[in-house]
Short mmCIF file of C-alpha atoms and ligand atoms in Angstrom, two decimals:
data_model
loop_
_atom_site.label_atom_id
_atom_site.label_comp_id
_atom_site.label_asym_id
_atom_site.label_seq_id
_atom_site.Cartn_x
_atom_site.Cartn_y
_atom_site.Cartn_z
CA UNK A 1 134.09 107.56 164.64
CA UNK A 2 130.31 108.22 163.92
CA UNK A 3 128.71 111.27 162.37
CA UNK A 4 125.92 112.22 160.70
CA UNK A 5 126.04 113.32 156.92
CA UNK A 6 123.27 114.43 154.92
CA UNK A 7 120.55 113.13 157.37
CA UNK A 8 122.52 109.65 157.63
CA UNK A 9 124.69 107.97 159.81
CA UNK A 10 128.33 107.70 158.58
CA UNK A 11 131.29 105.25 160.72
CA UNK A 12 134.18 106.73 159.22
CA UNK A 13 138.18 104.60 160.40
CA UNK A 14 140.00 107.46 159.52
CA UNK A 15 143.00 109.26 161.21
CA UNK A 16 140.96 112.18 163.60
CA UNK A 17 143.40 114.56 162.65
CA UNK A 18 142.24 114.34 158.67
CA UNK A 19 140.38 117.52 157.57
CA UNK A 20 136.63 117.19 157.44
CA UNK A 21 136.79 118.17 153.35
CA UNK A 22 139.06 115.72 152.24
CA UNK A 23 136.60 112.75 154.54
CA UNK A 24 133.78 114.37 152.56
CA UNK A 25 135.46 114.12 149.17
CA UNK A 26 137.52 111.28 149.28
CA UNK A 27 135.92 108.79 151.54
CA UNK A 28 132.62 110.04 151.20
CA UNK A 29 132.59 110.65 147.35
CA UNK A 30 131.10 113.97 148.01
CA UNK A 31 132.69 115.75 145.79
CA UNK A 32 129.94 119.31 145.51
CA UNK A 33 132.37 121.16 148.43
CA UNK A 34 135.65 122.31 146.92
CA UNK A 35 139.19 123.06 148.54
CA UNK A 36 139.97 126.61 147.92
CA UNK A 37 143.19 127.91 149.93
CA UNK A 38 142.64 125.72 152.47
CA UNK A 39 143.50 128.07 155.16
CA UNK A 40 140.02 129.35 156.12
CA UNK A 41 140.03 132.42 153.42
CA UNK A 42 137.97 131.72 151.16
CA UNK A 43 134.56 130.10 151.65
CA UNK A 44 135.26 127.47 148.87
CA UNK A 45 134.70 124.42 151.70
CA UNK A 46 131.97 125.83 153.37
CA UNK A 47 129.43 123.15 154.78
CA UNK A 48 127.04 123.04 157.68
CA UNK A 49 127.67 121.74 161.04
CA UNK A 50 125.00 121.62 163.04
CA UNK A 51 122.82 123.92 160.70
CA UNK A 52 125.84 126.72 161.17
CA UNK A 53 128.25 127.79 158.29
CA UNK A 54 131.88 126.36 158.80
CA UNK A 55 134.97 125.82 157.38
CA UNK A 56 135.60 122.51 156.17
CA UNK A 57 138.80 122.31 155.02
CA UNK A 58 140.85 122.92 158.54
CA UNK A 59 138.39 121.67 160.69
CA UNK A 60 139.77 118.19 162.31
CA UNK A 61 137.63 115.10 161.99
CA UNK A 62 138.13 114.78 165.79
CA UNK A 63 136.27 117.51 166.87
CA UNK A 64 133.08 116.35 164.94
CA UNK A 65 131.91 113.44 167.33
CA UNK A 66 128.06 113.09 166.98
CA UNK A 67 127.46 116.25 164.45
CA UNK A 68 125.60 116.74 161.91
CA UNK A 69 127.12 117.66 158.65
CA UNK A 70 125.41 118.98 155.73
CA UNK A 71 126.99 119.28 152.56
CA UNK A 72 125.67 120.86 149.24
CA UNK A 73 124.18 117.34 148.29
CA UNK A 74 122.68 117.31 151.34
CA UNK A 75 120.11 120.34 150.53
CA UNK A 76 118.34 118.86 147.62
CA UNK A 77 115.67 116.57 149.23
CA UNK A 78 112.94 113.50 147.45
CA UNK A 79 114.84 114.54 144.21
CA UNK A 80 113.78 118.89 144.85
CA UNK A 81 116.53 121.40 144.47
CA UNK A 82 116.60 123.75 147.72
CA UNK A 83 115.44 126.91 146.57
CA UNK A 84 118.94 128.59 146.71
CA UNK A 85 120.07 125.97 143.96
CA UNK A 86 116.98 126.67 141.59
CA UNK A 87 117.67 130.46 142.18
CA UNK A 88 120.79 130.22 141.34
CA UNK A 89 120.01 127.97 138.12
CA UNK A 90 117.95 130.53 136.87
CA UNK A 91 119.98 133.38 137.34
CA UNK A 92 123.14 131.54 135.93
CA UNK A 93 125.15 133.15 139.26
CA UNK A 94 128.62 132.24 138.81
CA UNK A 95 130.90 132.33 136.39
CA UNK A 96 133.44 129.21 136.59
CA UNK A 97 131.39 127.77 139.53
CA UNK A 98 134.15 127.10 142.19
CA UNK A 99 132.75 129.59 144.50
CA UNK A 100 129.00 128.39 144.40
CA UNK A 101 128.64 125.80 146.46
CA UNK A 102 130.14 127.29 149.33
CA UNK A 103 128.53 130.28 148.94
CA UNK A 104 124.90 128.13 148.40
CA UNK A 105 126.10 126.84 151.77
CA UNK A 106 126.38 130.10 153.51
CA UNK A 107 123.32 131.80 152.18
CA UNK A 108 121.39 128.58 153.21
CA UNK A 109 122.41 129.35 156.78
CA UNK A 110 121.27 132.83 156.50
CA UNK A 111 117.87 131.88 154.90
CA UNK A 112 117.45 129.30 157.57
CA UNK A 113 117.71 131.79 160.23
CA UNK A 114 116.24 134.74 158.00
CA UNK A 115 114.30 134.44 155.46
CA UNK A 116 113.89 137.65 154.42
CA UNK A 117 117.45 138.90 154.83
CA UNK A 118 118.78 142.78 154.11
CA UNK A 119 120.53 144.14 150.84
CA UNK A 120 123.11 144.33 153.92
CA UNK A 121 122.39 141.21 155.55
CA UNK A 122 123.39 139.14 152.25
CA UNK A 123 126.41 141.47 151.64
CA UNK A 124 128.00 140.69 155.00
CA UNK A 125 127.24 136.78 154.44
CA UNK A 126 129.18 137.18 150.81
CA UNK A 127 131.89 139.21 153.02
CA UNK A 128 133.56 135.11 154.30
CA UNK A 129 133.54 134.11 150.41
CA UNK A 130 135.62 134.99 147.96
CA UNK A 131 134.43 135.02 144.08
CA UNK A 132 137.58 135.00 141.58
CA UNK A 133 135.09 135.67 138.71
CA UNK A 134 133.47 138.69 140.59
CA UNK A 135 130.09 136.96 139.92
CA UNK A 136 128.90 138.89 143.08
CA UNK A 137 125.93 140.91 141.31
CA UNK A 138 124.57 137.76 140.30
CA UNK A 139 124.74 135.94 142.82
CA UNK A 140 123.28 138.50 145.10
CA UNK A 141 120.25 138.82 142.81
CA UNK A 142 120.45 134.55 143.25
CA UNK A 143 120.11 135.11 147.18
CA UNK A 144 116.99 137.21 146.46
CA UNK A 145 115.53 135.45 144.31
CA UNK A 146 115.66 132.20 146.67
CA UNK A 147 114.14 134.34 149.35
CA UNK A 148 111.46 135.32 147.51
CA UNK A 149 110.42 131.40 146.85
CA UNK A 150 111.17 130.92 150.61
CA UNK A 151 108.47 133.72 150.81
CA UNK A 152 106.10 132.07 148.43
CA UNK A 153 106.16 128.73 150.20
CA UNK A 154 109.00 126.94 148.26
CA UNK A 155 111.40 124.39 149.48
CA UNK A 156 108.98 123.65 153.12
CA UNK A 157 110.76 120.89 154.33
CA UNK A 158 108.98 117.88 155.69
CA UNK A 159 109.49 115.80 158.98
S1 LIG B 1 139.22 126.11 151.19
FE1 LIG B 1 138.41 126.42 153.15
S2 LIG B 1 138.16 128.54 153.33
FE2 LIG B 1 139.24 128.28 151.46
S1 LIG B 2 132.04 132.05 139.77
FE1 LIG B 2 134.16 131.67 139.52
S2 LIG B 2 134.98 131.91 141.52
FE2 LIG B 2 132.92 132.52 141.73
#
């Protein structure tokens, strides 16, 4: 079947009922989203589907006819970190890591549709992912941060 990944057309031969994460990691060799619990708990898998946050790791290839998947590799663009991943650079949020790029996922989504989100706003985003170093405090000050950029003019995206 045919999707679209990062912006490109993909033909992928596998069996529909695979999981979308392990097509993205082991067929795909995108390897930035990470398998968590694997029962939609966590946040670890979290990619885009049609510019809105989902669950990768139980969602069935079949049901992704024609979409549009974007994955954390997908945000950087010509070589340019997305805000959100030079944010959270600089404010070294996260402790071990495993959590960030699902939750770089899910804030995108926010900052997409808000730029300027709440103290609350964020907080209820971070409520679908789960951080086992508790790295929340920086990572919140990471979400603020990016949307300050946004606010300055930073990642604009062309096209
Ligand atoms: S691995 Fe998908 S939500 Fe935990
Ligand atoms: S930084 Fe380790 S799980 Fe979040």
């Amino acid at each position: 079947m045919q999707l679209i990944v990062n912006g490109k057309s993909v033909h992928v031969k596998t069996d529909g009922a695979k999981p979308l994460l392990s097509v993205l990691r082991d067929e795909l060799g995108l390897r930035g989203t990470r398998f968590g619990c694997g029962t939609e708990q966590c946040g670890a898998c979290m990619v885009l589907i049609d510019g809105e946050p989902a669950f990768s790791c139980a969602r069935e290839l079949a049901s992704l006819a024609g979409k549009a998947v974007t994955t954390v590799e997908g945000l950087t663009q010509n070589g340019a970190p997305h805000p959100l991943q030079q944010a959270f650079v600089e404010e070294q949020a996260g402790q071990c890591g495993y959590c960030l790029t699902g939750i770089v996922m899910g804030a995108a989504a926010l900052l997409a549709r808000n730029p300027s989100p709440t103290e609350a706003e964020i907080r209820s985003e971070l409520d679908t992912h789960l951080c086992r170093c508790g790295a929340y405090d920086r990572i919140l000050r990471a979400i603020r941060r990016a949307s300050e950029m946004i606010g300055q003019g930073a990642g604009k995206r062309g096209g």
